[in-house]
XYZ file of C-alpha atoms in Angstrom:
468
model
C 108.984 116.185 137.198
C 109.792 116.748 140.637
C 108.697 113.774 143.444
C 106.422 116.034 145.525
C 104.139 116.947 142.060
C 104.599 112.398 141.412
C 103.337 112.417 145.129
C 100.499 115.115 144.675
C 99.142 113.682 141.595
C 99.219 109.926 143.388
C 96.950 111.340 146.015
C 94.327 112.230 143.307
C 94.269 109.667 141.165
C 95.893 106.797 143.183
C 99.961 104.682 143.060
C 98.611 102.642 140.532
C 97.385 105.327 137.627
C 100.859 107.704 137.654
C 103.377 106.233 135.285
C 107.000 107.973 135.083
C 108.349 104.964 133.244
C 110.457 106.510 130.739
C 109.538 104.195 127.605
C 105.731 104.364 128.234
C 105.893 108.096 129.084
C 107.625 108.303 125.613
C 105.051 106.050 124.011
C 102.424 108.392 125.151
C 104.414 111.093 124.300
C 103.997 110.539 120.402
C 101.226 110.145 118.029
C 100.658 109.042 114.212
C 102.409 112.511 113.452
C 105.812 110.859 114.291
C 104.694 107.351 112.602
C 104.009 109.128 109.229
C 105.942 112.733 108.621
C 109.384 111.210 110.850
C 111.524 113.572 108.626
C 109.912 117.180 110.437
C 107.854 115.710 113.281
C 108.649 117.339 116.325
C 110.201 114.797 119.010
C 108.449 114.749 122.720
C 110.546 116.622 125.170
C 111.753 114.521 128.347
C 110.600 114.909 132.135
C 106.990 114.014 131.487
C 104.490 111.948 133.546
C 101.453 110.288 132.335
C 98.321 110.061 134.585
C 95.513 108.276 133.943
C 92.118 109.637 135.064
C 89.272 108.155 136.549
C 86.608 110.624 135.610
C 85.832 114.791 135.211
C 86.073 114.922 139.151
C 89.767 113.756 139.431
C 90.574 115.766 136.319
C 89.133 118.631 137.810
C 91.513 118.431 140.734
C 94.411 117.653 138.352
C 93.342 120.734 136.633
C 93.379 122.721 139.772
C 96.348 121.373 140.824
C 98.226 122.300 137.680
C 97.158 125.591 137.635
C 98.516 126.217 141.332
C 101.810 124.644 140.473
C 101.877 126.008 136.694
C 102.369 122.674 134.686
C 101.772 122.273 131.339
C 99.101 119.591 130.890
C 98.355 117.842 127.642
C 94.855 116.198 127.353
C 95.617 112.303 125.487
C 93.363 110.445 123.545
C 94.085 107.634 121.034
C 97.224 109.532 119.446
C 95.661 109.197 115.953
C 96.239 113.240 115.419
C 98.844 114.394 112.462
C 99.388 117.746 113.875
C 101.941 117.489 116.374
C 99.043 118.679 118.851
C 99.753 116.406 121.765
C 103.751 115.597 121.714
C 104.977 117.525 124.778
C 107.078 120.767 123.853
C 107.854 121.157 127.878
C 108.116 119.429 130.557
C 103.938 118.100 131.002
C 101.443 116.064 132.880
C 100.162 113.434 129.860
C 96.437 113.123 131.224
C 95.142 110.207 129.507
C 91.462 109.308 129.165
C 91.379 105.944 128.101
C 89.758 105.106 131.733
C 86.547 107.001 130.291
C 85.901 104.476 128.124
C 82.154 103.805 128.813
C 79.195 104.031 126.132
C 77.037 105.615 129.057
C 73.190 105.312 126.568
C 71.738 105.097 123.425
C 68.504 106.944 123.516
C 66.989 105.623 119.945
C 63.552 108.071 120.724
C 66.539 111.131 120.517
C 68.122 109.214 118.183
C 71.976 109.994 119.942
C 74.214 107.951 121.681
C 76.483 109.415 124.778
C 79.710 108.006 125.751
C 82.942 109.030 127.369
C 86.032 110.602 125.492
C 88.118 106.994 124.977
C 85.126 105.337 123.445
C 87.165 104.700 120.039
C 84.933 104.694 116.646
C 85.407 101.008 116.703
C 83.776 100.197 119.889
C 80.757 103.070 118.835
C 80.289 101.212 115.369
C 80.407 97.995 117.523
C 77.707 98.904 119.634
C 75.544 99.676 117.253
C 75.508 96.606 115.660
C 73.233 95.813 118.244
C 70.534 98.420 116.523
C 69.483 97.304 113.282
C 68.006 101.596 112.403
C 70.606 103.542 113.504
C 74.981 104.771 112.421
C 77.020 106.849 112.589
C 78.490 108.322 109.615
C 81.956 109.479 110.085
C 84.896 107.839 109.538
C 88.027 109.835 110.052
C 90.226 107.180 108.685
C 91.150 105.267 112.020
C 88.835 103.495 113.852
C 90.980 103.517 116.656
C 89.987 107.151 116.898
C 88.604 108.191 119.920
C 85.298 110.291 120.610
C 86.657 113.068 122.408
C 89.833 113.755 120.200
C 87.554 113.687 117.170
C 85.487 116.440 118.912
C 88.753 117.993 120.337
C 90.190 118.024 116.521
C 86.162 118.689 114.719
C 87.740 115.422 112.608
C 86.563 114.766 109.170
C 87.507 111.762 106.614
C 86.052 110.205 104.203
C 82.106 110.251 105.294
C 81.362 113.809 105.526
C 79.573 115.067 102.211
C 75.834 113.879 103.010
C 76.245 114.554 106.997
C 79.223 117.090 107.702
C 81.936 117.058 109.790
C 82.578 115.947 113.406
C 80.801 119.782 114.723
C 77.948 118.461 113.248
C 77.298 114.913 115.041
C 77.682 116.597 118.159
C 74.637 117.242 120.542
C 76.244 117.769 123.761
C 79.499 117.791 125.714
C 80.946 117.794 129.327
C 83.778 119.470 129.588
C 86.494 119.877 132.347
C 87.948 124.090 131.843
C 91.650 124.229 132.571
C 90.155 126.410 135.680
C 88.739 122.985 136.728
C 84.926 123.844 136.830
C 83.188 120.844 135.216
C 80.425 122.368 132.909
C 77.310 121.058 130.622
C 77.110 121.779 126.930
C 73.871 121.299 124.880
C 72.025 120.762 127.813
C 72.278 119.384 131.226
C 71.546 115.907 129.375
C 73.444 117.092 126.397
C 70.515 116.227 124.356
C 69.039 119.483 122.969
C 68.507 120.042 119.286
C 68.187 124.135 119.334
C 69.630 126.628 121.591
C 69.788 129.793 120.645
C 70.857 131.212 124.269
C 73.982 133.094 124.513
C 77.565 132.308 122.845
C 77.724 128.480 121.438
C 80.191 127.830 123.825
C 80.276 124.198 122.766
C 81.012 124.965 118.945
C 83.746 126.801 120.011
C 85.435 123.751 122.022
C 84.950 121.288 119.270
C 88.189 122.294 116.989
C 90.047 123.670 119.978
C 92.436 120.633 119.968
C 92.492 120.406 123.914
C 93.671 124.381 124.112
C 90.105 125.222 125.813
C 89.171 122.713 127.955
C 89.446 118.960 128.126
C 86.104 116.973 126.927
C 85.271 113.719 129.085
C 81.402 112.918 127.676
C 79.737 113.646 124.182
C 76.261 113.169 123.145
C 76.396 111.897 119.023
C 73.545 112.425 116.848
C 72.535 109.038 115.004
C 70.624 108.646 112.061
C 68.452 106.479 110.049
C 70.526 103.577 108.560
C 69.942 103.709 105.062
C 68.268 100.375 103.160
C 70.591 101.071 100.211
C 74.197 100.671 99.898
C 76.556 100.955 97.450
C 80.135 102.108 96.399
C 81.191 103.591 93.001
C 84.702 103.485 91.361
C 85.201 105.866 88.354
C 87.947 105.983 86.452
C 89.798 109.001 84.542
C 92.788 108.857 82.585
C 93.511 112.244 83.653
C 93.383 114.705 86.931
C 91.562 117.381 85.406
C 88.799 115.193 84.425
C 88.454 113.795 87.642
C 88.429 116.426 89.631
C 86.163 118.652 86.607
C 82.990 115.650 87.633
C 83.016 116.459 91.316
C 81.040 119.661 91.208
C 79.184 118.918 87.868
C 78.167 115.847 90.443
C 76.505 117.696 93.108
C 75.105 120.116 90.906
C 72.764 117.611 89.810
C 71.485 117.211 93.640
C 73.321 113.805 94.547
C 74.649 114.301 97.704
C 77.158 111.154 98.330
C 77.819 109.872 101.682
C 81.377 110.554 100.352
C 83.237 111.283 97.193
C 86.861 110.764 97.155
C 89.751 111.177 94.855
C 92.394 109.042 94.726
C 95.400 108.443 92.072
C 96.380 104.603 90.994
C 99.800 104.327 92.750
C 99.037 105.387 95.710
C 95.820 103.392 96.010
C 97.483 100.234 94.443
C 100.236 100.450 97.486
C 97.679 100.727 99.878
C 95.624 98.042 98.757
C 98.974 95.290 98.366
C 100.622 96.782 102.303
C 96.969 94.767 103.538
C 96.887 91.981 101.496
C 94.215 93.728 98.862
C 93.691 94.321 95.446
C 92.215 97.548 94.331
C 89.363 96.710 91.814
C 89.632 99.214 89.402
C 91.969 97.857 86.251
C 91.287 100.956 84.019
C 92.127 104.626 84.431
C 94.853 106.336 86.308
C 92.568 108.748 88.457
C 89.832 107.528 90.555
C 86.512 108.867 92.342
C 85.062 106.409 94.681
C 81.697 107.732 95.462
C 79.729 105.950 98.498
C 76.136 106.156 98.038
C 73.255 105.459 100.967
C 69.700 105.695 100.039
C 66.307 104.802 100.870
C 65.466 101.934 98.157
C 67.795 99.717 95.446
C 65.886 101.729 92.784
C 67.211 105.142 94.184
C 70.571 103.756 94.231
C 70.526 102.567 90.742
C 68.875 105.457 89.527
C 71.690 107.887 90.910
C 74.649 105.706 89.848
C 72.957 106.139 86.736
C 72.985 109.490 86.763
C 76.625 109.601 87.919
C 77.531 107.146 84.802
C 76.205 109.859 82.861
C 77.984 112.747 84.240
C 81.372 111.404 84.650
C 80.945 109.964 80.636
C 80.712 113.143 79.625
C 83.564 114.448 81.680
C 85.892 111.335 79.863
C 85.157 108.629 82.119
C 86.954 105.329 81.225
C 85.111 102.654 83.426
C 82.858 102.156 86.235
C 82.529 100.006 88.481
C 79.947 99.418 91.173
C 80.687 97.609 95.019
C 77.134 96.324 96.287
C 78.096 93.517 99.137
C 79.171 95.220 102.589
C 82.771 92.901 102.314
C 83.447 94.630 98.820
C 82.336 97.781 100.604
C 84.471 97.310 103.334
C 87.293 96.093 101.191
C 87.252 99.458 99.385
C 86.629 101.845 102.584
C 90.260 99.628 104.283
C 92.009 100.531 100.818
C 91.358 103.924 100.631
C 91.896 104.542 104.690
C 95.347 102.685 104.543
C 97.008 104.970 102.030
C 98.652 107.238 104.059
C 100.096 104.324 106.649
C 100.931 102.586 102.998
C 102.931 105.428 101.718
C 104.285 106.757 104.665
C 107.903 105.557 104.103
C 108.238 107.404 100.528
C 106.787 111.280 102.201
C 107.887 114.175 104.152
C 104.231 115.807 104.706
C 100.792 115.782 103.305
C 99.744 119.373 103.864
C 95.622 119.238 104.719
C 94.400 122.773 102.146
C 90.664 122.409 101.671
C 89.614 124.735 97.980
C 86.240 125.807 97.366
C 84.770 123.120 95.356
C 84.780 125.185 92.356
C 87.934 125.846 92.557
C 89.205 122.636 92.734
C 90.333 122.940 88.675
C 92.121 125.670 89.076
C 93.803 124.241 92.571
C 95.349 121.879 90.633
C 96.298 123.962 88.061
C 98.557 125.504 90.443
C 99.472 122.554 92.015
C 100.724 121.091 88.027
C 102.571 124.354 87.997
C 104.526 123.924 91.527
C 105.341 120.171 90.225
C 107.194 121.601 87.186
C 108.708 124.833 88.661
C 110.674 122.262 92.313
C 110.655 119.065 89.694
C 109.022 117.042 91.628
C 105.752 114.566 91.696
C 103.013 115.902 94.285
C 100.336 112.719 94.340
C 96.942 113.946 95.365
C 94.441 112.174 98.093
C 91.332 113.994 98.385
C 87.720 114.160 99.827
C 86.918 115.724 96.884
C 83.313 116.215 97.871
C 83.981 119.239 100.387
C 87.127 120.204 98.512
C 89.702 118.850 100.628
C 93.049 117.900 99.633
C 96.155 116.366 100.950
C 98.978 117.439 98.665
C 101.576 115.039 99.451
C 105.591 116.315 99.435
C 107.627 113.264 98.431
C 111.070 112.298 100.069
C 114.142 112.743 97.404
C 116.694 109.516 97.417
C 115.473 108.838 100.854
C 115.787 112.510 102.592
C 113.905 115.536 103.073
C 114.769 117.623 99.755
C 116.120 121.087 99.831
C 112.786 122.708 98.858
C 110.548 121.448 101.080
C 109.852 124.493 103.489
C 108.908 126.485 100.279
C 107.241 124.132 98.371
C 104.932 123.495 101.726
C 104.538 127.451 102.035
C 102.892 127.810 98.630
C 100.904 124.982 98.948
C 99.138 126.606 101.693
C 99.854 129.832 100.382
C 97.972 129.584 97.056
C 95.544 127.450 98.669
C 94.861 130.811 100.864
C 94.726 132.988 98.184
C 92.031 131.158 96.256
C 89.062 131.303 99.160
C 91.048 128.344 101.087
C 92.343 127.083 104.675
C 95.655 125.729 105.358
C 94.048 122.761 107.024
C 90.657 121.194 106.342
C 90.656 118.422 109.066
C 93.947 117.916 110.480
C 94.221 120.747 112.678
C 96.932 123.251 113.811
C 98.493 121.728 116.444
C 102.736 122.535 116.375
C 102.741 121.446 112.745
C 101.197 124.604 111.189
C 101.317 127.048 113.513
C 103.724 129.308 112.046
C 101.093 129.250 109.242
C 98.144 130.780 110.994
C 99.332 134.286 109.808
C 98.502 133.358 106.330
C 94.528 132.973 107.040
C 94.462 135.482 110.034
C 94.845 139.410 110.798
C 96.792 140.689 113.572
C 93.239 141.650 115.263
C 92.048 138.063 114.507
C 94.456 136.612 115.976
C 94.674 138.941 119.204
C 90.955 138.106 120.054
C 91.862 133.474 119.738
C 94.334 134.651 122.045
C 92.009 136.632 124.162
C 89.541 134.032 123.955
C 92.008 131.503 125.135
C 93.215 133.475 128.382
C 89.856 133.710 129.351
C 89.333 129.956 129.407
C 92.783 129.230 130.508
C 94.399 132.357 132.391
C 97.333 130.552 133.686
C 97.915 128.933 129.952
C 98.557 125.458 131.089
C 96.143 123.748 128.997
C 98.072 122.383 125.984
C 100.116 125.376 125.723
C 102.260 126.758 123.026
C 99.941 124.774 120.649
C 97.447 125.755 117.565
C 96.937 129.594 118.561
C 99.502 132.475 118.344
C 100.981 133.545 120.898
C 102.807 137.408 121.625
């Protein structure tokens, strides 16, 4: 980066909060992409800066300032992301946001909470501690994640069946535009419930993984904590089985807070890397089904229920987690798996299936196992039929087949109703994969949509659209 953009960029944001130190401009150069899939990451490209906003006004002159000088900036938030989205392709200005790192209200008459992007899910879930009604529901996996780049990414995990996905906690926004106008979603308090006025500009920034604009304040929808908690652990002594009690499940109107699938190695690993034993002794194929409801009755009454559906779907045990440390214990497990594992994979491609066509998902996927002879584990949130198919290493390496075997995972996935990514997001990692889900016209009009939020391109560029 040349000394008179170092210089520029002090004058905005002050010495102190520009950083061209080449190891910490590295370290905030990579994210859990490189920690987990080190075999095809893509590495960060050197001559970077990192600077370290104060708020949406100096952002907005960074902003402004890029666009005059036409420098790539990438928007940086906790790093949790695992789609190469933020590692710098070209020479970039790293804008962090872990300065905005204030919980700015919680309005319990609303029932929301507004904070600034670096508020992590930790601190949120802290906070509300405090308030002995109220959550928050999703869980992407790392609480280190932070608000914005869960909005930025729409994030998912493991607490999205009852309440939906990151879109749908989100009540309001402010927003920086790579132009650098600083503009109001949802409101100018960012607190309404309905508006049905023009494009939903703000449902169109959450997924845009910092291509669109660069969000510094959200306003999260809260909800009633429930009275009734408990966690379920079936066991299957085969996939098919498993996977067959998911939609026979819902059917029955039992809407989990989350309903995951997860297979005994995998979860065993996980459990012994943090000191943990997984409880489950029988079965070989696991659902672990989180229930939240009103009263202990409801709760029993719906387990139940679910004892009765997975029996007849060849259940081999259940087990039931009532205490919040044997909850905890179980929600820790089943988040550490892909940190457990990472050492033994290449990738984990993201495919979310229909829900009824979960069955005949794996189907395919037992058929793409025997034709590269090979193991594919699955880790799923099986409630909104979403998958990570994971692609093991061979003696240590990235085998031959890997670039095919990843194209028709996504490729059969596409052809059955499905996405080539259910939470994780674009980003670098799956770009070249876009043309699978999109037309030519589709395609045309992201990229018309993003030149008219970014004309210069220097938000984020070359990253999750297609670009002629």
């Amino acid at each position: 980066m040349k000394q008179v953009v170092i210089n520029d960029l002090k004058k905005i944001v002050g010495d102190k909060w520009v950083d061209q130190n080449p190891e910490r401009v590295l370290s905030y150069s990579r994210e859990s992409t490189n920690d987990n899939y080190t075999l095809v990451a893509p590495e960060p490209i050197e001559g970077s800066v990192v600077v370290k906003a104060a708020d949406a006004e100096e952002i907005s002159q960074i902003l402004k300032y890029a666009n005059q000088e036409k420098i790539n900036v990438i928007a940086r938030g906790a790093g949790t992301a695992l789609s190469a989205n933020t590692i710098p392709a070209q020479e970039s200005i790293i804008l962090s946001l872990e300065r905005l790192n204030k919980i700015l209200e919680l309005d319990e008459e609303n029932m929301l909470l507004k904070c600034e992007a670096a508020v992590s899910l930790g601190d949120l879930n802290e906070r509300l501690k405090s308030n002995d009604h109220l959550y928050f529901p999703l869980h992407p996996g790392d609480e280190g994640a932070q608000v914005g780049g869960m909005a930025s990414m729409n994030a998912g995990g493991v607490r999205a069946v009852k309440h939906g996905i990151m879109r749908n906690q989100v009540l309001g926004m402010e927003v920086v535009l790579p132009t650098g106008e600083i503009v109001h979603y949802g409101g100018s308090e960012g607190k309404l419930l309905k508006n049905n006025a023009g494009y939903d500009l703000m449902q169109l920034m959450i997924g845009s993984e910092g291509t669109l604009g660069i969000i510094t304040e959200v306003s999260l929808k809260l909800y009633p904590e429930p009275k009734a908690n408990g966690t379920l652990i079936v066991a299957f002594a085969s996939r098919e089985d498993a996977f067959a009690a998911v939609p026979a499940i819902l059917k029955k109107g039992i809407i989990p807070m989350a309903l995951e699938y997860v297979e005994k190695d995998e979860i065993e690993l996980a459990a012994a890397d943090i000191g943990k034993k997984w409880p489950a002794q029988n079965g070989e194929y696991f659902l672990m089904i989180m229930l939240s409801e009103a009263e202990e009755d409801d709760l029993f009454e719906i387990g139940a229920q679910i004892d009765q559906i997975t029996a007849e779907h060849n259940a081999v045990d259940m087990l039931i987690a009532q205490t919040t440390a044997e909850r905890k214990d179980i929600l820790e497990i089943r988040s550490h798996i892909l940190p457990a594992i990472s050492d033994k994979i290449i990738d984990s491609p993201d495919v979310t299936v229909p829900r009824s066509k979960l069955c005949e998902y794996l189907n395919i996927l037992n058929e793409l196992e025997e034709k590269y002879n090979t193991r594919c584990p699955v880790v799923a949130h099986a409630g909104d039929g979403n998958l990570h198919v994971i692609i093991l290493k061979e003696a240590g390496s990235k085998p031959d087949y890997y670039e095919s075997l990843k194209k028709d995972i996504y490729q059969n996935a596409v052809d059955i109703g499905g996405t080539i990514t259910g939470e994780h997001g674009v980003g670098e990692m799956r770009l070249e994969y876009l043309k699978m889900m999109y037309s030519e016209r589709e395609l045309e009009i992201m990229e018309k949509i993003k030149d008219a939020f970014d004309p210069n391109d220097i938000l984020n560029s070359g990253k999750s659209i297609i670009r002629k």
